[in-house]
C-alpha cells in the first residue's frame, strides 16, 4: 500500500509495531514506526514473515471480483429519463450528550402517527419520515445507529452513505470538540450541514452564542448572510421538529441533485445486521439505487441468499424498497458487517459464488495474519 507506514501495516495485521521495527533492524533496515515505507521494504518484511504483502487493496480486489461476474457497484444505469427524485439520507452528528439520540427518537416518534397503540415499532437502525413542505409530502431517511462510524470509514472508500448531516449543538453547552470534529468530517465529505440548536427549553440556553461560535468555524447562518440553515429545537419538548425537517428538504433542494434510477437491480449498503434466534441473519439495508424486491438474489458482504421477506421501520412487511428506503431483509445465509455493500445479482448461484469467494479471501487473510503473529512472536522470543 502506497504511503503506508509500519504502524498502518501493524494495525492491519494486528501486531505490535515495535516487533516489526526490530525485525527490520535485524535485517539491516532502519525504519521508524510512522514514516512511509517503500514496497521493497514491505517485500523484505513479507519474505521474512512468510506473508504475501498485499499490494492490491481489498477494495480493488472486490471490484475485480464483481467485474468478473459483469457486475459493478455504484453506478446508476439507464438514461437520464430513468432517474427519479429520491429522499435525502441524513445522519445526526454532534458532541456527546448534546441530544443526538433524543432527537432521532423524537423525530421517529413524532412521525409514527397512524400506529395503533400497542403496535411495536421495530428498531431497524434507519427510518423514513414524511415532512410537509410547500404543501407537498416529502420523505427523509434517517440513519439511526451508533454504528454509523462505519459510514465515516466508508466515505474514505468513496461509498457515500449520507447526503446531509444534522449537526446537533446543545444551546446550554455550545460548540465542543466533537462538534468541531463532526463539522470537519461533513465538510471534508462535501456533505451540507443543517444545524439543530438543541435544548432551547432550558433556561440557560443561548442559541445566539451557538450561531456566533459556528460562524467562527465557517458555518454561517442564513440570517447572518451565510448559507447554513440553523433551527432552534428541543428534542425533549418536541419543539420545531417540523421546521428542522423542512430545513433538511430546503437544503437538499438548494444544493443537491438527489436522483436515482429505481428501474434496475438494487444496490446499497448494510446499515446494521444481527443474528435473530428465530429469523436467522437479519440485515437492515439502505437501498441506494434500483428497487429491492422480495425474491431477489442478493449478496451482502460474505452473506448471500434470496430475500425471503422485508420489513419496514414499523414492522410491517413490504414487498419492495425504492431508492433511499431502509428495509429489514430476511433470508441471508450469514450476517454481513455494517457498512458493507449489498448487490442484487442474477440468481442464487451467482450470489453464492461471490459470497464464497469473499469468504475464502477473508479466511485466507485471517490465516495469514495468524501466521505472521506467530512468526513475530517466535522472533521476539529468540
Ligand atoms: P447524545 O449523546 O448526543 O446521543 O445525547 P442524548 O440524546 O443521549 O441526550 C443527552 C441528555 O440530554 C439526555 O439526558 C437527554 O434527555 C437530554 N436532552 C436531549 N435533548 C434535550 C432537550 O432538548 N432538552 C433537554 N432539557 N434535555 C435534552
Ligand atoms: Mg446517543
Coordinates of C-alpha atoms and ligand atoms in Angstrom, one line a residue:
X1 CA 0.0 0.0 0.0
X2 CA 1.5 3.3 -1.1
X3 CA 2.5 5.7 1.6
X4 CA 1.7 3.2 4.3
X5 CA 3.8 3.1 7.4
X6 CA 4.8 0.2 9.6
X7 CA 2.1 1.4 12.0
X8 CA -0.6 1.1 9.3
X9 CA 0.7 -2.4 8.4
X10 CA 0.8 -3.5 12.1
X11 CA -2.7 -2.3 12.6
X12 CA -4.0 -4.2 9.5
X13 CA -2.4 -7.5 10.7
X14 CA -3.0 -6.9 14.4
X15 CA 0.6 -7.0 15.7
X16 CA 2.7 -4.7 17.8
X17 CA 4.6 -2.3 15.6
X18 CA 7.8 -2.4 17.7
X19 CA 8.3 -6.0 16.7
X20 CA 8.2 -5.0 13.0
X21 CA 10.7 -2.2 13.7
X22 CA 13.0 -4.7 15.5
X23 CA 12.7 -7.3 12.8
X24 CA 13.7 -4.8 10.1
X25 CA 16.5 -3.6 12.2
X26 CA 17.8 -7.2 12.4
X27 CA 17.7 -7.2 8.6
X28 CA 19.8 -4.1 8.5
X29 CA 16.9 -1.6 7.8
X30 CA 16.4 1.4 10.0
X31 CA 12.7 2.3 9.7
X32 CA 10.6 4.2 12.2
X33 CA 7.1 3.2 13.0
X34 CA 5.4 6.2 11.4
X35 CA 7.5 7.0 8.3
X36 CA 6.1 5.8 5.0
X37 CA 7.7 2.6 3.8
X38 CA 8.6 1.7 0.2
X39 CA 7.4 -1.5 -1.5
X40 CA 10.8 -3.2 -1.3
X41 CA 10.9 -2.9 2.5
X42 CA 7.4 -4.4 2.7
X43 CA 8.5 -7.2 0.4
X44 CA 11.6 -7.8 2.6
X45 CA 9.4 -7.9 5.6
X46 CA 6.9 -10.2 3.8
X47 CA 9.6 -12.7 2.9
X48 CA 10.8 -12.8 6.5
X49 CA 7.3 -13.3 7.8
X50 CA 6.1 -15.7 5.1
X51 CA 3.4 -13.3 4.3
X52 CA 2.3 -12.2 0.8
X53 CA 2.3 -8.5 1.2
X54 CA -0.8 -7.2 -0.4
X55 CA -0.1 -4.6 -2.9
X56 CA -3.7 -4.7 -4.1
X57 CA -6.2 -3.1 -1.7
X58 CA -9.1 -5.4 -0.6
X59 CA -11.5 -2.8 -2.2
X60 CA -9.8 -3.1 -5.6
X61 CA -9.8 -6.9 -5.2
X62 CA -13.5 -6.9 -4.6
X63 CA -14.2 -4.6 -7.5
X64 CA -12.3 -7.1 -9.7
X65 CA -14.3 -10.0 -8.3
X66 CA -17.6 -8.2 -9.2
X67 CA -16.3 -7.3 -12.6
X68 CA -15.6 -11.0 -13.3
X69 CA -19.3 -11.5 -12.9
X70 CA -20.0 -8.5 -15.1
X71 CA -21.2 -6.5 -12.1
X72 CA -20.3 -3.1 -10.7
X73 CA -21.2 -1.4 -7.5
X74 CA -22.0 2.3 -7.6
X75 CA -23.4 3.3 -10.9
X76 CA -26.9 4.3 -12.0
X77 CA -27.7 2.5 -15.2
X78 CA -30.1 3.6 -17.9
X79 CA -30.9 7.1 -19.3
X80 CA -31.4 10.4 -17.7
X81 CA -35.1 9.8 -18.1
X82 CA -34.9 6.8 -15.8
X83 CA -33.7 9.0 -12.9
X84 CA -36.3 9.8 -10.3
X85 CA -36.1 12.1 -7.2
X86 CA -35.1 10.2 -4.1
X87 CA -35.3 11.3 -0.5
X88 CA -32.2 12.7 1.2
X89 CA -30.3 10.3 3.6
X90 CA -29.5 12.1 6.8
X91 CA -27.2 11.3 9.7
X92 CA -27.2 13.2 13.0
X93 CA -23.8 14.2 14.4
X94 CA -22.6 16.2 17.3
X95 CA -20.9 16.3 20.7
X96 CA -21.7 13.6 23.3
X97 CA -24.8 14.4 25.3
X98 CA -26.0 17.2 23.0
X99 CA -29.1 15.2 22.2
X100 CA -28.4 13.1 19.1
X101 CA -30.3 10.0 20.3
X102 CA -33.1 12.0 21.8
X103 CA -33.6 13.9 18.6
X104 CA -33.6 10.8 16.5
X105 CA -36.1 9.2 18.8
X106 CA -38.3 12.3 18.8
X107 CA -38.3 12.5 15.0
X108 CA -39.2 8.9 14.8
X109 CA -42.0 9.0 17.3
X110 CA -43.5 12.3 16.1
X111 CA -43.9 10.6 12.8
X112 CA -45.4 7.3 13.9
X113 CA -48.9 8.8 13.9
X114 CA -51.1 6.1 12.4
X115 CA -49.8 3.2 14.5
X116 CA -52.3 1.6 16.8
X117 CA -51.5 1.7 20.5
X118 CA -49.5 -1.4 21.4
X119 CA -48.1 -1.8 17.9
X120 CA -44.4 -2.4 18.2
X121 CA -42.1 -0.1 16.4
X122 CA -39.0 -2.1 15.3
X123 CA -35.6 -0.6 15.9
X124 CA -34.2 -1.2 12.5
X125 CA -31.3 1.3 12.5
X126 CA -32.8 3.5 9.9
X127 CA -36.2 5.0 9.2
X128 CA -38.1 7.3 6.9
X129 CA -40.3 10.2 8.0
X130 CA -42.6 12.4 6.0
X131 CA -42.4 16.2 6.1
X132 CA -44.9 18.6 4.6
X133 CA -43.0 21.3 2.6
X134 CA -44.9 23.8 0.5
X135 CA -47.9 21.6 0.5
X136 CA -46.0 18.5 -0.7
X137 CA -45.3 15.4 1.3
X138 CA -41.6 14.8 1.2
X139 CA -39.7 11.8 2.6
X140 CA -36.5 11.9 4.5
X141 CA -34.4 8.9 5.5
X142 CA -32.5 8.9 8.8
X143 CA -29.7 6.6 9.7
X144 CA -30.2 5.9 13.4
X145 CA -27.4 3.7 14.6
X146 CA -24.5 4.1 16.9
X147 CA -22.6 2.1 14.3
X148 CA -22.5 4.9 11.8
X149 CA -18.8 5.4 12.4
X150 CA -18.8 2.7 9.8
X151 CA -20.1 5.3 7.4
X152 CA -17.2 7.6 8.1
X153 CA -14.9 4.7 7.1
X154 CA -16.9 4.1 4.0
X155 CA -16.7 7.6 2.9
X156 CA -13.0 7.2 2.8
X157 CA -13.5 4.4 0.4
X158 CA -15.8 6.6 -1.8
X159 CA -19.1 4.9 -0.9
X160 CA -21.1 7.9 0.2
X161 CA -23.9 7.0 2.5
X162 CA -25.0 10.4 3.7
X163 CA -26.5 13.3 1.8
X164 CA -27.0 15.7 4.6
X165 CA -25.7 16.0 8.2
X166 CA -27.7 17.4 11.0
X167 CA -25.2 18.9 13.4
X168 CA -26.7 18.9 16.9
X169 CA -25.4 21.5 19.3
X170 CA -26.8 21.9 22.8
X171 CA -27.6 25.5 23.4
X172 CA -26.7 25.4 27.0
X173 CA -23.2 24.0 26.3
X174 CA -22.2 25.5 22.9
X175 CA -19.6 24.3 20.5
X176 CA -17.5 21.5 21.9
X177 CA -14.6 19.4 20.5
X178 CA -16.7 16.7 18.9
X179 CA -18.9 19.4 17.4
X180 CA -15.9 20.7 15.5
X181 CA -14.8 17.1 14.6
X182 CA -18.2 16.4 13.1
X183 CA -18.2 19.7 11.3
X184 CA -14.9 18.9 9.8
X185 CA -15.9 15.4 8.8
X186 CA -19.0 16.7 7.0
X187 CA -17.0 19.4 5.3
X188 CA -14.4 17.0 4.1
X189 CA -17.0 14.8 2.6
X190 CA -18.8 17.7 1.0
X191 CA -21.9 17.0 2.9
X192 CA -24.2 20.0 3.5
X193 CA -24.9 20.7 7.2
X194 CA -28.2 21.7 8.9
X195 CA -27.6 22.9 12.4
X196 CA -30.1 21.8 15.1
X197 CA -29.6 24.1 18.1
X198 CA -31.0 21.8 20.7
X199 CA -32.2 22.1 24.3
X200 CA -33.7 25.5 23.8
X201 CA -36.3 24.5 26.5
X202 CA -33.5 25.1 29.1
X203 CA -33.4 28.4 30.8
X204 CA -29.7 28.7 30.3
X205 CA -29.9 28.1 26.6
X206 CA -28.1 30.6 24.4
X207 CA -28.8 29.9 20.8
X208 CA -27.3 33.2 19.6
X209 CA -24.0 32.2 21.1
X210 CA -24.0 28.9 19.2
X211 CA -24.5 30.8 16.0
X212 CA -21.6 33.1 16.8
X213 CA -19.3 30.2 17.6
X214 CA -20.1 28.2 14.5
X215 CA -19.7 31.3 12.3
X216 CA -16.1 31.4 13.6
X217 CA -15.7 27.9 12.1
X218 CA -17.0 29.0 8.8
X219 CA -20.6 27.7 9.2
X220 CA -22.5 30.9 8.8
X221 CA -26.3 31.0 9.5
X222 CA -28.5 32.2 6.7
X223 CA -29.8 35.0 8.9
X224 CA -26.2 36.3 9.0
X225 CA -25.8 36.2 5.3
X226 CA -24.4 32.7 5.1
X227 CA -25.8 29.5 3.6
X228 CA -26.3 27.2 6.5
X229 CA -29.8 26.7 8.0
X230 CA -30.0 26.9 11.8
X231 CA -33.1 25.7 13.6
X232 CA -33.7 26.1 17.3
X233 CA -35.2 22.9 18.6
X234 CA -36.0 20.9 21.7
X235 CA -35.8 17.2 21.3
X236 CA -37.2 16.8 24.8
X237 CA -40.3 19.1 24.3
X238 CA -40.5 18.1 20.6
X239 CA -40.3 21.8 19.6
X240 CA -39.7 22.9 16.0
X241 CA -39.1 19.4 14.7
X242 CA -41.2 20.2 11.7
X243 CA -39.0 23.2 11.0
X244 CA -35.9 21.0 11.2
X245 CA -37.3 18.6 8.7
X246 CA -38.3 21.4 6.4
X247 CA -34.8 22.8 6.6
X248 CA -33.4 19.4 5.6
X249 CA -35.6 19.4 2.5
X250 CA -34.9 23.0 1.6
X251 CA -31.1 22.3 1.9
X252 CA -31.4 19.2 -0.2
X253 CA -33.3 21.1 -2.9
X254 CA -30.9 24.0 -2.9
X255 CA -27.6 22.2 -3.0
X256 CA -28.1 18.6 -4.1
X257 CA -29.4 16.8 -7.1
X258 CA -30.7 13.7 -5.4
X259 CA -31.9 11.3 -8.1
X260 CA -31.6 7.6 -8.7
X261 CA -32.8 5.0 -11.1
X262 CA -35.5 2.8 -9.5
X263 CA -35.7 0.6 -12.6
X264 CA -32.7 -1.5 -12.2
X265 CA -31.4 -4.2 -9.8
X266 CA -30.9 -2.8 -6.4
X267 CA -27.6 -1.9 -4.7
X268 CA -26.9 -0.2 -1.4
X269 CA -25.4 -0.5 2.0
X270 CA -25.8 -2.6 5.1
X271 CA -26.7 -0.3 8.0
X272 CA -26.7 -2.9 10.6
X273 CA -27.1 -6.7 10.9
X274 CA -27.5 -9.3 13.6
X275 CA -28.4 -12.9 14.1
X276 CA -32.0 -13.3 15.3
X277 CA -32.7 -16.6 17.1
X278 CA -36.0 -17.2 15.2
X279 CA -35.4 -15.5 11.9
X280 CA -31.7 -16.1 11.2
X281 CA -29.5 -13.4 9.9
X282 CA -31.4 -10.1 9.7
X283 CA -29.9 -7.1 7.9
X284 CA -31.1 -3.5 7.7
X285 CA -30.1 -2.2 4.3
X286 CA -30.3 1.1 2.7
X287 CA -31.3 0.9 -1.0
X288 CA -29.2 3.5 -2.9
X289 CA -30.3 2.7 -6.5
X290 CA -32.7 0.3 -8.1
X291 CA -35.6 -1.4 -6.4
X292 CA -35.1 -4.3 -4.0
X293 CA -37.8 -6.9 -4.1
X294 CA -38.8 -10.0 -2.2
X295 CA -37.4 -12.9 -4.2
X296 CA -34.3 -11.1 -5.3
X297 CA -31.0 -12.9 -5.0
X298 CA -28.5 -10.7 -3.2
X299 CA -25.0 -10.8 -1.9
X300 CA -24.2 -8.7 1.1
X301 CA -20.6 -8.9 2.3
X302 CA -19.9 -12.6 2.7
X303 CA -23.6 -13.4 3.1
X304 CA -25.9 -14.3 0.3
X305 CA -29.4 -15.5 -0.2
X306 CA -32.8 -14.8 -1.6
X307 CA -34.8 -12.0 0.0
X308 CA -37.4 -14.1 1.9
X309 CA -39.2 -11.1 3.4
X310 CA -38.8 -7.4 4.1
X311 CA -40.0 -5.3 6.9
X312 CA -40.2 -1.5 7.2
X313 CA -39.5 0.6 10.3
X314 CA -43.0 -0.1 11.6
X315 CA -42.5 -3.9 11.5
X316 CA -44.9 -4.1 8.5
X317 CA -44.0 -6.4 5.7
X318 CA -43.2 -4.7 2.4
X319 CA -42.6 -6.3 -1.0
X320 CA -40.3 -3.7 -2.4
X321 CA -38.0 -0.9 -1.4
X322 CA -37.1 2.0 -3.7
X323 CA -34.0 4.3 -3.6
X324 CA -33.2 5.8 -0.1
X325 CA -35.6 3.4 1.6
X326 CA -34.3 1.4 4.5
X327 CA -35.6 -2.2 4.9
X328 CA -35.0 -5.1 7.1
X329 CA -34.1 -8.1 5.0
X330 CA -34.6 -11.7 6.0
X331 CA -33.2 -14.7 4.1
X332 CA -29.4 -14.2 4.2
X333 CA -27.1 -17.1 5.0
X334 CA -24.7 -15.1 7.1
X335 CA -24.6 -11.8 8.9
X336 CA -22.9 -9.1 6.9
X337 CA -20.9 -6.3 8.5
X338 CA -22.3 -2.7 9.0
X339 CA -21.0 -0.5 6.2
X340 CA -20.6 -3.4 3.7
X341 CA -22.4 -3.2 0.4
X342 CA -25.2 -5.3 -0.9
X343 CA -26.0 -6.0 -4.5
X344 CA -28.7 -7.9 -6.4
X345 CA -27.4 -10.5 -8.8
X346 CA -28.9 -12.7 -11.4
X347 CA -29.5 -15.8 -9.4
X348 CA -28.7 -17.7 -6.2
X349 CA -25.8 -19.5 -7.8
X350 CA -24.0 -16.3 -8.7
X351 CA -24.7 -14.9 -5.3
X352 CA -23.3 -18.0 -3.7
X353 CA -20.2 -17.9 -5.8
X354 CA -19.4 -14.3 -5.0
X355 CA -20.1 -14.8 -1.3
X356 CA -17.9 -17.9 -1.2
X357 CA -15.0 -16.1 -2.9
X358 CA -15.3 -13.3 -0.4
X359 CA -15.4 -15.7 2.5
X360 CA -12.4 -17.7 1.4
X361 CA -10.5 -14.4 0.9
X362 CA -11.4 -13.3 4.4
X363 CA -10.4 -16.7 5.8
X364 CA -7.0 -16.7 3.9
X365 CA -6.3 -13.2 5.2
X366 CA -7.1 -14.2 8.7
X367 CA -4.8 -17.3 8.5
X368 CA -2.0 -15.2 7.1
X369 CA -2.4 -12.8 9.9
X370 CA -2.3 -15.6 12.4
X371 CA 0.9 -17.0 10.8
X372 CA 2.5 -13.6 10.9
X373 CA 1.7 -13.1 14.5
X374 CA 3.2 -16.4 15.3
X375 CA 6.4 -15.8 13.3
X376 CA 6.8 -12.4 15.1
X377 CA 6.3 -13.9 18.5
X378 CA 9.0 -16.5 17.7
X379 CA 11.3 -13.8 16.5
X380 CA 10.8 -11.7 19.6
X381 CA 11.3 -14.7 21.9
X382 CA 14.6 -15.7 20.2
Ligands
LIG1 P1 -26.3 12.0 22.7 O1 -25.1 11.6 23.5 O2 -25.9 13.2 21.8 O3 -27.0 10.9 21.9 O4 -27.3 12.7 23.7 P2 -28.7 12.1 24.3 O5 -29.8 12.1 23.3 O6 -28.4 10.8 25.0 O7 -29.1 13.2 25.3 C1 -28.2 13.5 26.5 C2 -29.0 14.1 27.6 O8 -29.6 15.3 27.2 C3 -30.2 13.1 28.0 O9 -30.3 13.2 29.4 C4 -31.4 13.8 27.3 O10 -32.6 13.5 28.0 C5 -31.0 15.3 27.4 N1 -31.7 16.0 26.3 C6 -31.6 15.7 25.0 N2 -32.3 16.7 24.3 C7 -32.8 17.6 25.2 C8 -33.6 18.7 25.1 O11 -34.0 19.2 24.0 N3 -33.8 19.4 26.2 C9 -33.4 19.0 27.5 N4 -33.7 19.7 28.5 N5 -32.7 17.8 27.6 C10 -32.4 17.1 26.5
LIG2 MG1 -26.5 8.9 21.8

